[in-house]
Coordinates of C-alpha atoms in Angstrom, one line a residue:
M1 CA -10.6 -19.1 0.1
P2 CA -7.5 -20.8 -1.4
G3 CA -5.1 -17.9 -1.2
A4 CA -2.5 -16.7 -3.7
E5 CA 0.4 -18.9 -2.8
E6 CA -0.1 -21.3 -5.7
F7 CA -0.2 -18.4 -8.2
V8 CA 3.1 -16.7 -7.1
P9 CA 6.0 -18.0 -9.2
S10 CA 8.9 -19.1 -6.9
G11 CA 12.0 -17.0 -7.1
A12 CA 10.5 -14.5 -9.6
R13 CA 11.7 -10.9 -9.8
L14 CA 9.2 -8.0 -10.1
P15 CA 8.5 -8.4 -13.9
G16 CA 7.6 -12.0 -13.5
L17 CA 5.5 -11.3 -10.5
R18 CA 3.7 -8.5 -12.2
E19 CA 2.8 -10.7 -15.2
A20 CA 1.7 -13.7 -13.0
V21 CA -0.6 -11.6 -10.8
Q22 CA -3.0 -11.2 -13.6
G23 CA -3.8 -14.8 -13.4
C24 CA -4.4 -14.9 -9.6
R25 CA -7.6 -16.5 -8.5
G26 CA -6.6 -16.8 -4.8
C27 CA -9.8 -14.9 -3.7
G28 CA -12.9 -13.7 -5.3
L29 CA -12.0 -10.1 -5.8
Y30 CA -10.7 -10.7 -9.3
R31 CA -14.2 -11.4 -10.6
D32 CA -15.4 -7.8 -10.5
A33 CA -12.1 -5.9 -10.9
T34 CA -10.8 -4.7 -14.3
Q35 CA -7.4 -6.1 -13.6
A36 CA -4.9 -6.8 -10.9
V37 CA -2.8 -3.8 -9.9
F38 CA 0.7 -4.8 -8.9
G39 CA 3.2 -2.6 -7.1
A40 CA 5.4 -0.1 -9.0
G41 CA 8.9 1.3 -8.4
P42 CA 12.5 0.1 -8.5
E43 CA 13.7 -3.2 -7.2
T44 CA 16.5 -1.1 -5.5
A45 CA 14.0 1.0 -3.5
K46 CA 15.0 1.5 0.2
V47 CA 11.4 2.5 1.0
V48 CA 8.3 0.5 0.4
V49 CA 4.9 2.3 0.8
I50 CA 2.0 -0.1 1.4
G51 CA -1.7 1.0 1.1
E52 CA -4.9 -0.9 1.4
Q53 CA -6.0 -1.7 -2.1
P54 CA -6.2 -0.1 -5.6
G55 CA -8.9 2.5 -6.1
D56 CA -11.2 3.2 -9.0
Q57 CA -8.5 5.0 -11.2
E58 CA -5.9 2.5 -10.2
D59 CA -8.2 -0.4 -11.3
R60 CA -8.8 1.3 -14.7
R61 CA -5.1 2.2 -15.3
G62 CA -3.4 -0.8 -13.8
E63 CA -1.0 1.3 -11.7
P64 CA -1.0 2.0 -7.9
F65 CA -1.5 5.4 -6.4
V66 CA -2.4 7.3 -9.5
G67 CA -5.7 8.7 -8.2
P68 CA -6.3 11.6 -5.8
A69 CA -4.8 9.8 -2.8
G70 CA -1.7 9.1 -4.9
G71 CA -1.4 12.8 -5.7
M72 CA -1.6 13.6 -2.0
L73 CA 1.1 11.0 -1.3
D74 CA 3.3 12.4 -4.0
R75 CA 3.0 15.9 -2.6
A76 CA 3.8 14.9 1.0
L77 CA 6.8 12.7 0.0
A78 CA 8.2 15.7 -2.0
E79 CA 7.7 17.9 1.0
V80 CA 9.8 15.7 3.3
G81 CA 12.5 15.0 0.8
I82 CA 11.7 11.4 -0.1
R83 CA 12.0 11.0 -3.9
R84 CA 8.9 9.4 -5.2
D85 CA 10.7 7.7 -8.1
A86 CA 13.0 6.0 -5.6
V87 CA 10.0 4.5 -3.7
Y88 CA 8.2 1.2 -4.3
V89 CA 4.5 1.5 -3.8
T90 CA 2.0 -1.3 -3.5
N91 CA -1.1 -2.4 -1.6
T92 CA -2.1 -5.3 0.7
T93 CA -4.6 -6.5 -1.9
K94 CA -4.1 -6.3 -5.7
H95 CA -7.7 -6.1 -6.8
F96 CA -10.2 -3.2 -6.3
K97 CA -13.2 -4.1 -4.1
F98 CA -16.2 -1.9 -4.6
E99 CA -19.9 -1.6 -4.7
R100 CA -21.9 0.4 -7.3
T101 CA -24.2 3.2 -6.4
S102 CA -27.5 3.9 -8.2
G103 CA -25.5 6.2 -10.5
K104 CA -23.1 3.3 -11.3
R105 CA -20.3 5.1 -9.5
R106 CA -17.9 2.5 -8.0
I107 CA -17.4 3.0 -4.2
H108 CA -14.5 1.5 -2.3
R109 CA -15.2 -1.3 0.1
K110 CA -12.7 -2.4 2.7
P111 CA -11.2 -5.8 2.0
S112 CA -11.9 -8.4 4.6
Q113 CA -9.1 -9.9 6.7
A114 CA -9.5 -13.2 4.8
E115 CA -9.0 -11.3 1.5
V116 CA -5.9 -9.5 2.9
D117 CA -4.5 -12.9 4.1
A118 CA -5.3 -14.6 0.8
C119 CA -3.3 -11.9 -1.1
R120 CA -0.4 -11.8 1.4
P121 CA 1.9 -14.1 -0.7
W122 CA 2.1 -11.3 -3.3
L123 CA 3.1 -8.7 -0.8
D124 CA 5.7 -11.1 0.8
A125 CA 7.2 -11.7 -2.7
E126 CA 7.5 -8.0 -3.3
L127 CA 9.2 -7.4 0.0
R128 CA 11.5 -10.4 -0.7
V129 CA 12.6 -8.9 -4.0
V130 CA 12.9 -5.2 -3.0
A131 CA 14.3 -5.9 0.5
P132 CA 13.6 -2.3 1.8
R133 CA 15.2 -0.7 4.8
L134 CA 11.9 1.1 5.7
V135 CA 8.3 0.2 5.2
I136 CA 5.6 2.9 5.5
C137 CA 2.1 1.6 6.1
L138 CA -0.7 3.8 5.0
G139 CA -3.9 3.2 7.1
A140 CA -5.1 0.5 9.4
T141 CA -5.3 -2.3 6.9
A142 CA -1.7 -2.1 5.8
A143 CA -0.4 -1.5 9.4
Q144 CA -2.3 -4.5 10.8
A145 CA -1.1 -6.6 7.9
M146 CA 2.5 -5.9 8.8
L147 CA 2.2 -5.4 12.6
G148 CA -0.7 -7.6 13.7
T149 CA -4.4 -7.0 14.1
S150 CA -4.0 -5.4 17.6
F151 CA -2.0 -2.5 16.1
R152 CA -3.8 0.8 16.3
V153 CA -2.7 3.6 13.9
T154 CA -4.5 6.2 16.1
K155 CA -2.3 5.3 19.0
E156 CA 1.1 4.3 17.4
R157 CA 1.3 6.3 14.2
G158 CA 4.5 8.2 13.4
T159 CA 6.7 5.8 15.4
V160 CA 9.6 3.8 13.8
L161 CA 9.4 0.2 14.9
D162 CA 11.2 -3.0 14.0
L163 CA 9.4 -4.9 11.2
P164 CA 8.7 -8.4 12.5
D165 CA 10.6 -11.2 10.8
R166 CA 12.5 -8.9 8.5
D167 CA 15.7 -6.8 8.7
A168 CA 13.8 -3.6 8.2
H169 CA 12.0 -0.9 10.1
V170 CA 8.3 0.1 9.8
L171 CA 6.3 3.3 10.4
A172 CA 2.5 3.5 10.2
T173 CA 0.5 6.6 9.4
I174 CA -3.0 7.5 8.0
H175 CA -3.9 6.7 4.4
P176 CA -4.0 9.9 2.3
S177 CA -7.6 9.0 1.3
A178 CA -8.6 9.8 4.9
I179 CA -7.3 13.4 4.3
L180 CA -9.5 13.7 1.2
R181 CA -12.5 12.7 3.2
S182 CA -11.7 15.0 6.2
D183 CA -13.6 18.2 7.1
D184 CA -10.2 19.6 8.1
R185 CA -7.9 18.5 5.3
E186 CA -5.1 20.9 6.1
A187 CA -4.7 19.7 9.7
M188 CA -4.8 16.1 8.7
Y189 CA -2.4 16.7 5.9
Q190 CA 0.1 18.4 8.2
G191 CA -0.1 15.4 10.6
F192 CA 0.5 13.1 7.7
V193 CA 3.6 15.2 6.7
A194 CA 4.8 15.1 10.3
D195 CA 4.7 11.3 10.3
L196 CA 6.6 11.2 6.9
R197 CA 9.2 13.5 8.3
V198 CA 9.9 10.9 11.0
A199 CA 10.3 8.3 8.2
A200 CA 12.6 10.6 6.3
R201 CA 14.8 11.1 9.3
A202 CA 14.9 7.4 10.0
L203 CA 15.9 6.7 6.5
R204 CA 18.8 9.2 6.7
S205 CA 19.9 7.7 9.9
L206 CA 19.8 4.2 8.4
D207 CA 21.8 5.4 5.4
A208 CA 24.4 7.1 7.7
G209 CA 24.7 3.9 9.8

């Protein structure tokens, strides 16, 4: 697949990128999605949160993290003292990949590595503009996009690492959608919050330094 690079306007700020992404044809995901869902938040954000891809509600509304997983993220960020309105949130891919059930419900499908790679120029452009001090990766797709395909969230979650090739740090944790699917939501949620507490402490330390 050709990749998104030719569709990303050079030197654009977030408004220009957000407008241009609607015309992206860098992979085939645009064909079934309602629209591209670009990141949201201030250009001055010190924290960027990266998930996998937009979900059903995000695809319909054109905004990231506005569905149930987004609500879980909002709750956890508030609990650890990270202001949600000061965070930039985005995804590794900008279109919703899904399959329809017999009842026409749209079920999330994991994007392929080729699709994540094709969409990477948009994520790189977002990180260029925002220039965060800390990146929080939600789930394996986001973590492996930023830290390599050998990275395992199950083994290395909740640890602050240097972000390769950038003057920033990174922490990986589970995606809040995993909490919603769990038989023991409370235990998983508390683990998620514990990871975000590490991120909050790291951010305070970076600010103090």
